[in-house]
mmCIF file of C-alpha atoms in Angstrom:
data_model
loop_
_atom_site.group_PDB
_atom_site.id
_atom_site.type_symbol
_atom_site.label_atom_id
_atom_site.label_comp_id
_atom_site.label_asym_id
_atom_site.label_seq_id
_atom_site.Cartn_x
_atom_site.Cartn_y
_atom_site.Cartn_z
ATOM 1 C CA MET A 1 125.767 89.037 -34.128
ATOM 2 C CA LYS A 2 123.973 90.363 -31.072
ATOM 3 C CA LEU A 3 125.041 88.486 -27.989
ATOM 4 C CA PRO A 4 122.811 87.958 -24.961
ATOM 5 C CA LYS A 5 123.929 88.485 -21.398
ATOM 6 C CA LEU A 6 125.758 85.344 -20.323
ATOM 7 C CA ASP A 7 124.802 84.011 -16.901
ATOM 8 C CA GLU A 8 127.305 81.700 -15.160
ATOM 9 C CA LYS A 9 124.340 79.780 -13.653
ATOM 10 C CA TYR A 10 123.612 78.443 -17.138
ATOM 11 C CA LYS A 11 127.192 77.631 -18.157
ATOM 12 C CA TYR A 12 127.891 73.938 -18.760
ATOM 13 C CA SER A 13 130.572 71.638 -20.018
ATOM 14 C CA CYS A 14 129.131 70.230 -23.244
ATOM 15 C CA LYS A 15 129.899 66.893 -24.900
ATOM 16 C CA PRO A 16 128.119 66.613 -28.280
ATOM 17 C CA ILE A 17 126.350 63.280 -28.777
ATOM 18 C CA GLU A 18 124.342 63.630 -31.993
ATOM 19 C CA ILE A 19 124.010 66.230 -34.738
ATOM 20 C CA ILE A 20 120.317 66.580 -35.613
ATOM 21 C CA ASP A 21 120.638 69.106 -38.439
ATOM 22 C CA GLY A 22 122.683 72.178 -39.332
ATOM 23 C CA ASP A 23 121.711 74.187 -36.254
ATOM 24 C CA THR A 24 120.586 71.634 -33.641
ATOM 25 C CA PHE A 25 122.410 68.937 -31.696
ATOM 26 C CA ARG A 26 121.958 66.679 -28.685
ATOM 27 C CA ALA A 27 124.591 66.891 -25.956
ATOM 28 C CA LYS A 28 125.494 65.789 -22.473
ATOM 29 C CA LEU A 29 125.692 68.925 -20.332
ATOM 30 C CA SER A 30 127.613 68.743 -17.049
ATOM 31 C CA LYS A 31 128.333 71.114 -14.213
ATOM 32 C CA THR A 32 130.314 70.690 -11.000
ATOM 33 C CA ILE A 33 128.793 72.462 -8.031
ATOM 34 C CA ASP A 34 129.895 73.067 -4.455
ATOM 35 C CA ILE A 35 127.379 71.386 -2.158
ATOM 36 C CA GLY A 36 129.118 72.486 1.033
ATOM 37 C CA PHE A 37 131.123 70.545 3.611
ATOM 38 C CA ASP A 38 134.147 70.684 1.268
ATOM 39 C CA CYS A 39 132.215 68.505 -1.200
ATOM 40 C CA MET A 40 131.728 68.974 -4.910
ATOM 41 C CA ALA A 41 129.106 67.182 -6.996
ATOM 42 C CA THR A 42 128.852 66.846 -10.747
ATOM 43 C CA ILE A 43 125.411 66.860 -12.307
ATOM 44 C CA SER A 44 124.706 65.863 -15.891
ATOM 45 C CA THR A 45 121.759 65.910 -18.259
ATOM 46 C CA ILE A 46 121.199 65.201 -21.932
ATOM 47 C CA GLN A 47 119.547 68.089 -23.764
ATOM 48 C CA LEU A 48 118.606 69.210 -27.251
ATOM 49 C CA ILE A 49 120.487 72.439 -28.086
ATOM 50 C CA ARG A 50 119.711 74.835 -30.930
ATOM 51 C CA LEU A 51 122.573 77.157 -31.820
ATOM 52 C CA TYR A 52 121.818 80.675 -30.636
ATOM 53 C CA GLY A 53 121.364 83.357 -33.311
ATOM 54 C CA LEU A 54 121.647 80.974 -36.234
ATOM 55 C CA ASN A 55 119.446 79.266 -38.798
ATOM 56 C CA SER A 56 120.096 76.693 -41.494
ATOM 57 C CA LYS A 57 117.756 75.201 -44.071
ATOM 58 C CA GLU A 58 115.373 72.530 -42.838
ATOM 59 C CA LEU A 59 116.566 68.953 -43.274
ATOM 60 C CA TYR A 60 113.255 67.250 -42.642
ATOM 61 C CA VAL A 61 111.219 68.087 -45.757
ATOM 62 C CA LYS A 62 109.125 65.998 -48.150
ATOM 63 C CA ASP A 63 110.914 66.974 -51.357
ATOM 64 C CA LYS A 64 114.520 65.841 -51.066
ATOM 65 C CA THR A 65 115.420 66.988 -54.592
ATOM 66 C CA THR A 66 115.425 70.715 -53.828
ATOM 67 C CA ASN A 67 118.488 72.922 -53.491
ATOM 68 C CA ASP A 68 117.337 73.852 -49.959
ATOM 69 C CA TYR A 69 117.534 70.180 -48.941
ATOM 70 C CA LYS A 70 121.065 69.916 -50.371
ATOM 71 C CA LEU A 71 122.072 73.027 -48.394
ATOM 72 C CA ALA A 72 120.506 71.517 -45.247
ATOM 73 C CA LEU A 73 122.592 68.346 -45.680
ATOM 74 C CA GLU A 74 125.723 70.422 -46.253
ATOM 75 C CA ALA A 75 125.021 72.408 -43.064
ATOM 76 C CA LYS A 76 124.630 69.191 -41.051
ATOM 77 C CA VAL A 77 127.987 67.954 -42.389
ATOM 78 C CA ALA A 78 129.602 71.322 -41.574
ATOM 79 C CA LEU A 79 128.322 71.232 -37.988
ATOM 80 C CA SER A 80 129.349 67.558 -37.645
ATOM 81 C CA SER A 81 132.883 68.360 -38.759
ATOM 82 C CA ILE A 82 133.467 71.168 -36.217
ATOM 83 C CA LEU A 83 131.380 70.146 -33.187
ATOM 84 C CA ILE A 84 133.390 67.085 -32.197
ATOM 85 C CA ASN A 85 135.246 68.062 -29.018
ATOM 86 C CA GLU A 86 134.020 68.948 -25.577
ATOM 87 C CA CYS A 87 133.163 72.635 -25.369
ATOM 88 C CA THR A 88 131.369 75.157 -23.154
ATOM 89 C CA VAL A 89 127.752 76.191 -23.661
ATOM 90 C CA PHE A 90 125.614 78.915 -22.130
ATOM 91 C CA THR A 91 121.945 77.951 -22.377
ATOM 92 C CA PHE A 92 118.779 80.027 -22.784
ATOM 93 C CA LYS A 93 115.136 78.978 -22.904
ATOM 94 C CA ASP A 94 113.983 78.311 -26.454
ATOM 95 C CA LYS A 95 110.547 79.230 -27.760
ATOM 96 C CA TYR A 96 109.797 75.497 -28.108
ATOM 97 C CA ALA A 97 109.500 73.197 -25.111
ATOM 98 C CA GLY A 98 112.038 70.412 -24.928
ATOM 99 C CA ARG A 99 115.058 72.266 -26.251
ATOM 100 C CA TYR A 100 117.335 75.145 -25.291
ATOM 101 C CA ASP A 101 119.196 77.752 -27.285
ATOM 102 C CA GLY A 102 122.916 77.521 -26.719
ATOM 103 C CA LEU A 103 125.862 79.814 -27.298
ATOM 104 C CA VAL A 104 128.798 77.440 -27.765
ATOM 105 C CA PHE A 105 132.434 78.350 -27.046
ATOM 106 C CA SER A 106 135.703 76.469 -27.584
ATOM 107 C CA ASN A 107 139.321 77.584 -27.430
ATOM 108 C CA GLN A 108 140.457 74.702 -29.609
ATOM 109 C CA ASP A 109 138.220 74.603 -32.664
ATOM 110 C CA PHE A 110 136.458 77.903 -33.304
ATOM 111 C CA GLU A 111 136.414 81.513 -32.156
ATOM 112 C CA PRO A 112 134.738 83.736 -31.033
ATOM 113 C CA ASN A 113 131.768 81.321 -30.685
ATOM 114 C CA LEU A 114 130.370 78.547 -32.851
ATOM 115 C CA SER A 115 127.431 80.542 -34.241
ATOM 116 C CA GLU A 116 129.628 83.421 -35.404
ATOM 117 C CA TRP A 117 132.248 81.019 -36.733
ATOM 118 C CA LEU A 118 129.655 79.207 -38.863
ATOM 119 C CA LEU A 119 128.233 82.514 -40.162
ATOM 120 C CA ILE A 120 131.721 83.646 -41.207
ATOM 121 C CA ASN A 121 132.947 80.354 -42.666
ATOM 122 C CA TYR A 122 129.702 79.084 -44.234
ATOM 123 C CA PRO A 123 127.692 82.191 -45.225
ATOM 124 C CA HIS A 124 125.861 80.230 -47.948
ATOM 125 C CA LEU A 125 124.535 77.764 -45.339
ATOM 126 C CA TYR A 126 123.663 79.952 -42.361
ATOM 127 C CA THR A 127 121.778 83.163 -41.582
ATOM 128 C CA GLU A 128 121.371 85.098 -38.369
ATOM 129 C CA TYR A 129 118.055 84.301 -36.715
ATOM 130 C CA TYR A 130 116.803 85.072 -33.216
ATOM 131 C CA GLY A 131 113.455 83.275 -33.182
ATOM 132 C CA LYS A 132 111.303 86.129 -34.434
ATOM 133 C CA GLY A 133 110.275 87.112 -37.909
ATOM 134 C CA GLU A 134 110.706 85.219 -41.143
ATOM 135 C CA LYS A 135 113.549 82.728 -41.477
ATOM 136 C CA LYS A 136 115.766 83.390 -44.497
#
């Protein structure tokens, strides 16, 4: 997996709220910043995060009898089972407005990062994808 340059400005504490599908989730992102005068402030926002470098089958399709739909459901369950604890995410602008790509890290549940972990442990559900070209 090709990793982007990680910028500390876009590093957040991440608390997953909702799993949308096999490669997208909604989370509360928080960051504590020094605002001067010996004061720290914590800011939070809820964002839609798509896992960086990863693609799963689409869950929202008309024909729910296909094998691709079954794989999409399995990918959502896989992501739901691992993305349960607070973690760290580095965000990047996504090609679609309203969501961000995220490279997710955790010392407790998966290494080296969530995208690579899913590719290794669920190769039948996930493929590498960086937003360009045909999805597999």
